[in-house]
PDB file of C-alpha atoms in Angstrom:
ATOM      1  CA  MET A 873      -8.711 -11.427 -10.761  1.00  0.00           C
ATOM      2  CA  ASP A 874      -7.204 -12.873  -7.566  1.00  0.00           C
ATOM      3  CA  VAL A 875      -8.916 -10.595  -5.046  1.00  0.00           C
ATOM      4  CA  ALA A 876     -11.033  -7.892  -6.690  1.00  0.00           C
ATOM      5  CA  THR A 877      -9.973  -5.127  -4.300  1.00  0.00           C
ATOM      6  CA  ARG A 878      -6.376  -6.248  -3.664  1.00  0.00           C
ATOM      7  CA  TRP A 879      -4.630  -5.032  -6.784  1.00  0.00           C
ATOM      8  CA  ASN A 880      -1.112  -5.605  -5.474  1.00  0.00           C
ATOM      9  CA  SER A 881      -2.050  -9.242  -4.739  1.00  0.00           C
ATOM     10  CA  THR A 882      -3.347  -9.701  -8.281  1.00  0.00           C
ATOM     11  CA  HIS A 883      -0.162  -8.140  -9.665  1.00  0.00           C
ATOM     12  CA  LEU A 884       1.994 -10.551  -7.680  1.00  0.00           C
ATOM     13  CA  MET A 885      -0.086 -13.547  -8.794  1.00  0.00           C
ATOM     14  CA  LEU A 886       0.174 -12.600 -12.481  1.00  0.00           C
ATOM     15  CA  ASP A 887       3.856 -11.732 -12.247  1.00  0.00           C
ATOM     16  CA  ARG A 888       4.687 -15.147 -10.819  1.00  0.00           C
ATOM     17  CA  ALA A 889       2.406 -17.021 -13.230  1.00  0.00           C
ATOM     18  CA  ILE A 890       3.974 -15.341 -16.271  1.00  0.00           C
ATOM     19  CA  ILE A 891       7.427 -16.468 -15.134  1.00  0.00           C
ATOM     20  CA  TYR A 892       6.224 -20.068 -15.398  1.00  0.00           C
ATOM     21  CA  ARG A 893       4.371 -19.577 -18.661  1.00  0.00           C
ATOM     22  CA  GLU A 894       6.339 -22.273 -20.480  1.00  0.00           C
ATOM     23  CA  ALA A 895       5.893 -24.689 -17.582  1.00  0.00           C
ATOM     24  CA  PHE A 896       2.127 -24.319 -17.836  1.00  0.00           C
ATOM     25  CA  ARG A 897       2.314 -25.002 -21.576  1.00  0.00           C
ATOM     26  CA  GLN A 898       4.351 -28.164 -21.055  1.00  0.00           C
ATOM     27  CA  LEU A 899       2.008 -29.335 -18.312  1.00  0.00           C
ATOM     28  CA  ALA A 900      -0.917 -29.065 -20.720  1.00  0.00           C
ATOM     29  CA  GLU A 901       0.963 -31.244 -23.217  1.00  0.00           C
ATOM     30  CA  VAL A 902       1.696 -34.089 -20.793  1.00  0.00           C
ATOM     31  CA  GLU A 903      -1.354 -33.910 -18.528  1.00  0.00           C
ATOM     32  CA  ALA A 904      -4.609 -34.526 -20.355  1.00  0.00           C
ATOM     33  CA  CYS A 905      -6.778 -33.567 -17.374  1.00  0.00           C
ATOM     34  CA  TYR A 906      -5.201 -30.080 -17.250  1.00  0.00           C
ATOM     35  CA  GLN A 907      -7.773 -28.107 -19.231  1.00  0.00           C
ATOM     36  CA  PHE A 908      -7.129 -24.551 -18.071  1.00  0.00           C
ATOM     37  CA  CYS A 909      -3.834 -23.573 -19.672  1.00  0.00           C
ATOM     38  CA  PRO A 910      -4.145 -19.985 -20.989  1.00  0.00           C
ATOM     39  CA  ASN A 911      -3.811 -19.522 -24.731  1.00  0.00           C
ATOM     40  CA  GLU A 912      -1.481 -16.951 -26.291  1.00  0.00           C
ATOM     41  CA  LEU A 913      -4.060 -14.160 -26.279  1.00  0.00           C
ATOM     42  CA  GLU A 914      -4.801 -14.795 -22.614  1.00  0.00           C
ATOM     43  CA  TRP A 915      -1.099 -14.685 -21.737  1.00  0.00           C
ATOM     44  CA  GLU A 916      -0.772 -11.382 -23.592  1.00  0.00           C
ATOM     45  CA  ARG A 917      -3.727  -9.996 -21.650  1.00  0.00           C
ATOM     46  CA  ALA A 918      -2.166 -11.230 -18.405  1.00  0.00           C
ATOM     47  CA  GLU A 919       0.997  -9.277 -19.249  1.00  0.00           C
ATOM     48  CA  LEU A 920      -1.023  -6.142 -19.990  1.00  0.00           C
ATOM     49  CA  ILE A 921      -2.896  -6.388 -16.696  1.00  0.00           C
ATOM     50  CA  ARG A 922       0.318  -7.111 -14.773  1.00  0.00           C
ATOM     51  CA  ASP A 923       1.963  -4.008 -16.221  1.00  0.00           C
ATOM     52  CA  PHE A 924      -1.153  -1.949 -15.543  1.00  0.00           C
ATOM     53  CA  LEU A 925      -1.186  -3.019 -11.876  1.00  0.00           C
ATOM     54  CA  ALA A 926       2.562  -2.481 -11.331  1.00  0.00           C
ATOM     55  CA  PRO A 927       2.216   1.073  -9.902  1.00  0.00           C
ATOM     56  CA  PHE A 928      -0.286  -0.169  -7.310  1.00  0.00           C
ATOM     57  CA  ALA A 929       2.153  -2.823  -6.127  1.00  0.00           C
ATOM     58  CA  GLU A 930       4.941  -0.249  -6.006  1.00  0.00           C
ATOM     59  CA  ILE A 931       3.027   2.187  -3.811  1.00  0.00           C
ATOM     60  CA  THR A 932       2.016  -0.614  -1.435  1.00  0.00           C
ATOM     61  CA  ASN A 933       5.615  -1.805  -1.135  1.00  0.00           C
ATOM     62  CA  LEU A 934       6.890   1.738  -0.657  1.00  0.00           C
ATOM     63  CA  ILE A 935       4.523   2.598   2.161  1.00  0.00           C
ATOM     64  CA  SER A 936       4.489  -0.745   3.961  1.00  0.00           C
ATOM     65  CA  GLY A 937       8.155  -1.540   3.475  1.00  0.00           C
ATOM     66  CA  SER A 938       9.767   1.805   4.332  1.00  0.00           C
ATOM     67  CA  SER A 939      11.864   2.000   7.483  1.00  0.00           C
ATOM     68  CA  TYR A 940      11.065   5.711   7.845  1.00  0.00           C
ATOM     69  CA  PRO A 941       7.822   7.749   8.003  1.00  0.00           C
ATOM     70  CA  THR A 942       5.972   7.989   4.712  1.00  0.00           C
ATOM     71  CA  ALA A 943       3.280  10.613   5.347  1.00  0.00           C
ATOM     72  CA  ASN A 944       5.191  13.015   3.085  1.00  0.00           C
ATOM     73  CA  LEU A 945       5.273  10.465   0.242  1.00  0.00           C
ATOM     74  CA  TYR A 946       1.654   9.328   0.312  1.00  0.00           C
ATOM     75  CA  PHE A 947       0.156  12.397  -1.391  1.00  0.00           C
ATOM     76  CA  MET A 948       2.541  12.210  -4.349  1.00  0.00           C
ATOM     77  CA  GLN A 949       2.038   8.475  -4.764  1.00  0.00           C
ATOM     78  CA  VAL A 950      -1.750   8.801  -4.898  1.00  0.00           C
ATOM     79  CA  TRP A 951      -1.346  11.611  -7.441  1.00  0.00           C
ATOM     80  CA  MET A 952       0.790   9.304  -9.594  1.00  0.00           C
ATOM     81  CA  ILE A 953      -1.896   6.609  -9.442  1.00  0.00           C
ATOM     82  CA  GLU A 954      -4.563   9.147 -10.429  1.00  0.00           C
ATOM     83  CA  ASN A 955      -2.530  10.136 -13.489  1.00  0.00           C
ATOM     84  CA  TRP A 956      -1.925   6.483 -14.325  1.00  0.00           C
ATOM     85  CA  LEU A 957      -5.663   5.777 -14.233  1.00  0.00           C
ATOM     86  CA  ARG A 958      -6.387   8.749 -16.469  1.00  0.00           C
ATOM     87  CA  GLY A 959      -3.809   7.542 -18.956  1.00  0.00           C
ATOM     88  CA  ASN A 960      -5.382   4.082 -19.109  1.00  0.00           C
ATOM     89  CA  GLU A 961      -9.019   5.158 -19.027  1.00  0.00           C
ATOM     90  CA  PHE A 962      -9.368   4.473 -22.742  1.00  0.00           C
ATOM     91  CA  SER A 963      -7.071   1.479 -22.987  1.00  0.00           C
ATOM     92  CA  GLY A 964      -7.427  -0.804 -25.979  1.00  0.00           C
ATOM     93  CA  ASP A 965      -8.033  -3.717 -23.610  1.00  0.00           C
ATOM     94  CA  GLU A 966     -11.608  -4.006 -22.356  1.00  0.00           C
ATOM     95  CA  VAL A 967     -10.600  -5.690 -19.093  1.00  0.00           C
ATOM     96  CA  ILE A 968      -8.270  -2.816 -18.200  1.00  0.00           C
ATOM     97  CA  CYS A 969     -10.993  -0.315 -19.119  1.00  0.00           C
ATOM     98  CA  GLU A 970     -13.353  -2.104 -16.744  1.00  0.00           C
ATOM     99  CA  MET A 971     -10.722  -2.091 -13.991  1.00  0.00           C
ATOM    100  CA  VAL A 972     -10.116   1.638 -14.442  1.00  0.00           C
ATOM    101  CA  ALA A 973     -13.864   2.261 -14.323  1.00  0.00           C
ATOM    102  CA  SER A 974     -14.071   0.538 -10.934  1.00  0.00           C
ATOM    103  CA  MET A 975     -10.892   2.101  -9.513  1.00  0.00           C
ATOM    104  CA  LYS A 976     -11.211   5.690 -10.662  1.00  0.00           C
ATOM    105  CA  PRO A 977     -14.208   6.701  -8.491  1.00  0.00           C
ATOM    106  CA  LYS A 978     -12.173   5.830  -5.392  1.00  0.00           C
ATOM    107  CA  PHE A 979      -9.289   8.049  -6.422  1.00  0.00           C
ATOM    108  CA  ASP A 980     -11.580  10.812  -7.647  1.00  0.00           C
ATOM    109  CA  LYS A 981     -13.165  10.789  -4.198  1.00  0.00           C
ATOM    110  CA  TYR A 982      -9.719  11.055  -2.621  1.00  0.00           C
ATOM    111  CA  TRP A 983      -8.981  14.233  -4.566  1.00  0.00           C
ATOM    112  CA  GLU A 984     -12.349  15.654  -3.572  1.00  0.00           C
ATOM    113  CA  GLU A 985     -11.797  14.856   0.102  1.00  0.00           C
ATOM    114  CA  TYR A 986      -8.004  14.698   0.367  1.00  0.00           C
ATOM    115  CA  SER A 987      -6.537  14.991   3.835  1.00  0.00           C
ATOM    116  CA  ASP A 988      -5.188  18.449   4.648  1.00  0.00           C
ATOM    117  CA  ILE A 989      -2.635  16.968   7.025  1.00  0.00           C
ATOM    118  CA  LEU A 990      -1.182  14.735   4.300  1.00  0.00           C
ATOM    119  CA  ALA A 991      -0.874  17.748   2.010  1.00  0.00           C
ATOM    120  CA  ILE A 992       0.870  19.610   4.837  1.00  0.00           C
ATOM    121  CA  ALA A 993       3.232  16.647   5.184  1.00  0.00           C
ATOM    122  CA  VAL A 994       4.302  17.249   1.574  1.00  0.00           C
ATOM    123  CA  VAL A 995       5.115  20.883   2.360  1.00  0.00           C
ATOM    124  CA  LEU A 996       7.200  19.745   5.331  1.00  0.00           C
ATOM    125  CA  ASP A 997       9.413  17.687   3.033  1.00  0.00           C
ATOM    126  CA  PRO A 998      12.305  20.048   2.111  1.00  0.00           C
ATOM    127  CA  ARG A 999      12.547  18.315  -1.285  1.00  0.00           C
ATOM    128  CA  LEU A1000       8.916  19.104  -2.163  1.00  0.00           C
ATOM    129  CA  LYS A1001       7.315  22.028  -0.277  1.00  0.00           C
ATOM    130  CA  PHE A1002       4.483  23.987  -1.912  1.00  0.00           C
ATOM    131  CA  ALA A1003       5.956  23.544  -5.390  1.00  0.00           C
ATOM    132  CA  CYS A1004       4.929  19.892  -5.320  1.00  0.00           C
ATOM    133  CA  LEU A1005       1.340  20.704  -4.354  1.00  0.00           C
ATOM    134  CA  GLU A1006       1.108  23.374  -7.038  1.00  0.00           C
ATOM    135  CA  TYR A1007       2.367  20.920  -9.643  1.00  0.00           C
ATOM    136  CA  CYS A1008       0.058  18.069  -8.590  1.00  0.00           C
ATOM    137  CA  PHE A1009      -3.059  20.204  -8.278  1.00  0.00           C
ATOM    138  CA  THR A1010      -2.390  21.994 -11.568  1.00  0.00           C
ATOM    139  CA  THR A1011      -1.951  18.800 -13.566  1.00  0.00           C
ATOM    140  CA  LEU A1012      -5.231  17.439 -12.191  1.00  0.00           C
ATOM    141  CA  ASP A1013      -7.311  20.620 -12.481  1.00  0.00           C
ATOM    142  CA  ALA A1014      -5.629  23.944 -13.203  1.00  0.00           C
ATOM    143  CA  SER A1015      -8.855  25.871 -12.537  1.00  0.00           C
ATOM    144  CA  THR A1016      -8.931  24.866  -8.852  1.00  0.00           C
ATOM    145  CA  SER A1017      -5.201  24.578  -8.177  1.00  0.00           C
ATOM    146  CA  LYS A1018      -4.674  28.024  -6.642  1.00  0.00           C
ATOM    147  CA  THR A1019      -7.711  27.683  -4.384  1.00  0.00           C
ATOM    148  CA  LYS A1020      -6.474  24.337  -3.071  1.00  0.00           C
ATOM    149  CA  VAL A1021      -2.923  25.559  -2.505  1.00  0.00           C
ATOM    150  CA  ASP A1022      -4.160  28.685  -0.699  1.00  0.00           C
ATOM    151  CA  HIS A1023      -6.351  26.473   1.475  1.00  0.00           C
ATOM    152  CA  ILE A1024      -3.329  24.389   2.516  1.00  0.00           C
ATOM    153  CA  ARG A1025      -1.301  27.562   3.184  1.00  0.00           C
ATOM    154  CA  LYS A1026      -3.971  28.750   5.615  1.00  0.00           C
ATOM    155  CA  LYS A1027      -4.169  25.356   7.304  1.00  0.00           C
ATOM    156  CA  LEU A1028      -0.385  25.188   7.628  1.00  0.00           C
ATOM    157  CA  LYS A1029      -0.209  28.671   9.154  1.00  0.00           C
ATOM    158  CA  LYS A1030      -3.027  27.853  11.560  1.00  0.00           C
ATOM    159  CA  LEU A1031      -1.298  24.666  12.706  1.00  0.00           C
ATOM    160  CA  PHE A1032       2.011  26.498  13.081  1.00  0.00           C
ATOM    161  CA  ASP A1033       0.320  29.158  15.224  1.00  0.00           C
ATOM    162  CA  VAL A1034      -0.897  26.421  17.569  1.00  0.00           C
ATOM    163  CA  TYR A1035       2.656  25.155  18.009  1.00  0.00           C
ATOM    164  CA  LYS A1036       3.942  28.693  18.549  1.00  0.00           C
ATOM    165  CA  LYS A1037       1.329  29.301  21.223  1.00  0.00           C
ATOM    166  CA  ASN A1038       2.066  26.057  23.038  1.00  0.00           C
ATOM    167  CA  THR A1039       5.815  26.633  22.875  1.00  0.00           C
ATOM    168  CA  ARG A1040       5.434  30.148  24.252  1.00  0.00           C
ATOM    169  CA  LYS A1041       3.430  28.821  27.203  1.00  0.00           C
ATOM    170  CA  ASN A1042       6.099  26.233  27.966  1.00  0.00           C
ATOM    171  CA  VAL A1043       8.869  28.814  27.744  1.00  0.00           C
ATOM    172  CA  ALA A1044       6.958  31.254  29.952  1.00  0.00           C
ATOM    173  CA  GLY A1045       6.519  28.582  32.608  1.00  0.00           C
ATOM    174  CA  ALA A1046      10.204  27.730  32.527  1.00  0.00           C
ATOM    175  CA  SER A1047      11.124  31.416  32.711  1.00  0.00           C
ATOM    176  CA  ARG A1048       9.036  31.971  35.847  1.00  0.00           C
ATOM    177  CA  SER A1049      10.603  28.985  37.591  1.00  0.00           C
ATOM    178  CA  ASN A1050      14.063  30.385  36.882  1.00  0.00           C
ATOM    179  CA  ALA A1051      13.209  34.000  37.727  1.00  0.00           C
ATOM    180  CA  ALA A1052      15.503  34.045  40.728  1.00  0.00           C
ATOM    181  CA  GLN A1053      18.475  33.205  38.516  1.00  0.00           C
ATOM    182  CA  THR A1054      17.669  35.752  35.780  1.00  0.00           C
ATOM    183  CA  THR A1055      20.400  38.354  35.431  1.00  0.00           C
ATOM    184  CA  LEU A1056      18.186  40.780  33.487  1.00  0.00           C
ATOM    185  CA  PRO A1057      14.799  40.926  35.231  1.00  0.00           C
ATOM    186  CA  GLY A1058      11.963  41.600  32.803  1.00  0.00           C
ATOM    187  CA  TYR A1059      13.882  40.527  29.729  1.00  0.00           C
ATOM    188  CA  ASP A1060      13.440  36.771  30.062  1.00  0.00           C
ATOM    189  CA  GLY A1061      10.105  36.749  28.208  1.00  0.00           C
ATOM    190  CA  PHE A1062      11.508  38.906  25.422  1.00  0.00           C
ATOM    191  CA  TYR A1063      14.509  36.667  24.831  1.00  0.00           C
ATOM    192  CA  ALA A1064      12.300  33.573  24.991  1.00  0.00           C
ATOM    193  CA  PHE A1065      10.135  35.098  22.253  1.00  0.00           C
ATOM    194  CA  ILE A1066      13.180  35.779  20.113  1.00  0.00           C
ATOM    195  CA  SER A1067      14.540  32.284  20.659  1.00  0.00           C
ATOM    196  CA  GLN A1068      11.340  30.372  20.086  1.00  0.00           C
ATOM    197  CA  ASN A1069       9.613  32.319  17.325  1.00  0.00           C
ATOM    198  CA  VAL A1070      12.156  34.136  15.216  1.00  0.00           C
ATOM    199  CA  GLY A1071      15.116  32.802  13.260  1.00  0.00           C
ATOM    200  CA  SER A1072      18.570  34.332  13.114  1.00  0.00           C
ATOM    201  CA  ASN A1073      17.536  36.575  10.220  1.00  0.00           C
ATOM    202  CA  GLY A1074      14.511  37.965  12.070  1.00  0.00           C
ATOM    203  CA  LYS A1075      11.934  35.827  10.259  1.00  0.00           C
ATOM    204  CA  LEU A1076       9.444  33.365  11.646  1.00  0.00           C
ATOM    205  CA  ALA A1077      10.665  29.779  11.413  1.00  0.00           C
ATOM    206  CA  LEU A1078       7.898  28.851   8.952  1.00  0.00           C
ATOM    207  CA  ASP A1079       8.706  31.739   6.596  1.00  0.00           C
ATOM    208  CA  LYS A1080      12.400  30.981   6.845  1.00  0.00           C
ATOM    209  CA  TYR A1081      11.865  27.325   5.943  1.00  0.00           C
ATOM    210  CA  LEU A1082       9.558  28.038   3.005  1.00  0.00           C
ATOM    211  CA  GLU A1083      11.929  30.634   1.545  1.00  0.00           C
ATOM    212  CA  GLU A1084      14.942  28.326   1.592  1.00  0.00           C
ATOM    213  CA  PRO A1085      15.701  26.563  -1.737  1.00  0.00           C
ATOM    214  CA  ILE A1086      14.086  23.183  -2.284  1.00  0.00           C
ATOM    215  CA  LEU A1087      16.568  20.335  -1.867  1.00  0.00           C
ATOM    216  CA  ASP A1088      17.362  18.386  -5.014  1.00  0.00           C
ATOM    217  CA  MET A1089      15.439  15.098  -4.986  1.00  0.00           C
ATOM    218  CA  ALA A1090      18.123  13.283  -6.982  1.00  0.00           C
ATOM    219  CA  SER A1091      20.767  14.192  -4.405  1.00  0.00           C
ATOM    220  CA  PHE A1092      18.542  13.509  -1.387  1.00  0.00           C
ATOM    221  CA  GLU A1093      16.441  10.599  -2.661  1.00  0.00           C
ATOM    222  CA  LYS A1094      17.090   8.492   0.456  1.00  0.00           C
ATOM    223  CA  MET A1095      16.586  11.347   2.902  1.00  0.00           C
ATOM    224  CA  ASP A1096      14.910  10.512   6.202  1.00  0.00           C
ATOM    225  CA  VAL A1097      12.788  13.653   6.488  1.00  0.00           C
ATOM    226  CA  LEU A1098      11.953  13.011  10.141  1.00  0.00           C
ATOM    227  CA  SER A1099      15.680  13.032  10.937  1.00  0.00           C
ATOM    228  CA  TYR A1100      16.007  16.282   8.971  1.00  0.00           C
ATOM    229  CA  TRP A1101      13.577  18.015  11.331  1.00  0.00           C
ATOM    230  CA  LYS A1102      15.232  16.575  14.420  1.00  0.00           C
ATOM    231  CA  GLU A1103      18.663  17.694  13.235  1.00  0.00           C
ATOM    232  CA  ASN A1104      17.390  21.205  12.443  1.00  0.00           C
ATOM    233  CA  ALA A1105      15.530  21.736  15.713  1.00  0.00           C
ATOM    234  CA  ASN A1106      17.774  24.654  16.701  1.00  0.00           C
ATOM    235  CA  ARG A1107      17.149  26.418  13.399  1.00  0.00           C
ATOM    236  CA  PHE A1108      13.411  25.969  13.120  1.00  0.00           C
ATOM    237  CA  LYS A1109      12.341  25.715  16.774  1.00  0.00           C
ATOM    238  CA  GLU A1110       8.620  24.920  17.086  1.00  0.00           C
ATOM    239  CA  LEU A1111       8.358  24.261  13.336  1.00  0.00           C
ATOM    240  CA  SER A1112      10.715  21.348  13.896  1.00  0.00           C
ATOM    241  CA  ALA A1113       8.412  19.935  16.572  1.00  0.00           C
ATOM    242  CA  MET A1114       5.464  20.332  14.217  1.00  0.00           C
ATOM    243  CA  GLY A1115       7.362  18.636  11.398  1.00  0.00           C
ATOM    244  CA  CYS A1116       8.241  15.663  13.589  1.00  0.00           C
ATOM    245  CA  ASP A1117       4.639  15.271  14.734  1.00  0.00           C
ATOM    246  CA  VAL A1118       3.094  15.521  11.264  1.00  0.00           C
ATOM    247  CA  LEU A1119       5.622  13.217   9.622  1.00  0.00           C
ATOM    248  CA  SER A1120       5.203  10.633  12.376  1.00  0.00           C
ATOM    249  CA  ILE A1121       1.549  10.118  11.498  1.00  0.00           C
ATOM    250  CA  PRO A1122       1.219   6.429  10.524  1.00  0.00           C
ATOM    251  CA  ILE A1123      -0.152   5.733   7.067  1.00  0.00           C
ATOM    252  CA  THR A1124      -2.424   2.700   7.159  1.00  0.00           C
ATOM    253  CA  THR A1125      -1.683   0.662   4.050  1.00  0.00           C
ATOM    254  CA  VAL A1126      -4.863  -0.485   2.315  1.00  0.00           C
ATOM    255  CA  ALA A1127      -4.103  -1.886  -1.113  1.00  0.00           C
ATOM    256  CA  SER A1128      -7.593  -1.130  -2.387  1.00  0.00           C
TER     257      SER A1128
END
């Protein structure tokens, strides 16, 4: 291993070394003091470990190399790693089995103490919404899936209520300052409520968003979700502000 807790670094090291496999072999033939050339079995193991570590390198590159916010992608990526570890838990290679044994407790802990706000970020991706959470939770543990999804629904509603309350206060303050220009005295608060909290079909912005069809991931693979919320500010009002805030949360990339 290159660095025991930097799996993407180890993947890069092995990937580059395998490219020069023949060069190492030739060096061993012409340089008598070179005693550490891997044999065929060791090269095969190196390829197995490289392939095993590939998903870890991919998630690191995705999160650190993206030019747009990735809070909505983090949850799904960690779920993919969890499934990958489960699939390799009983690998025929003892080194990979040992690596899984050391990695898995970290990811198991993540699923026990996953961040609510990162799960909410998934829901605020119009290509994923609650369907993604239901799928991920069910594949990991169907017996607790509904409880976890319901928990996130409550947290999402609670956060949305905070944004509604703050928006209403701001609108009320603006209404009072413009009272002298109001053509319908007494109605300014009512129309502010309609504008800020209810969509054109009479539904709350959150309900309206969740009921709309999920966007096709294949067609919107490169979507900048933060831009989506900015562009739909007039449709979703305070939900748009909430979406921008949640999706702007920086994800600290730690390869381990």
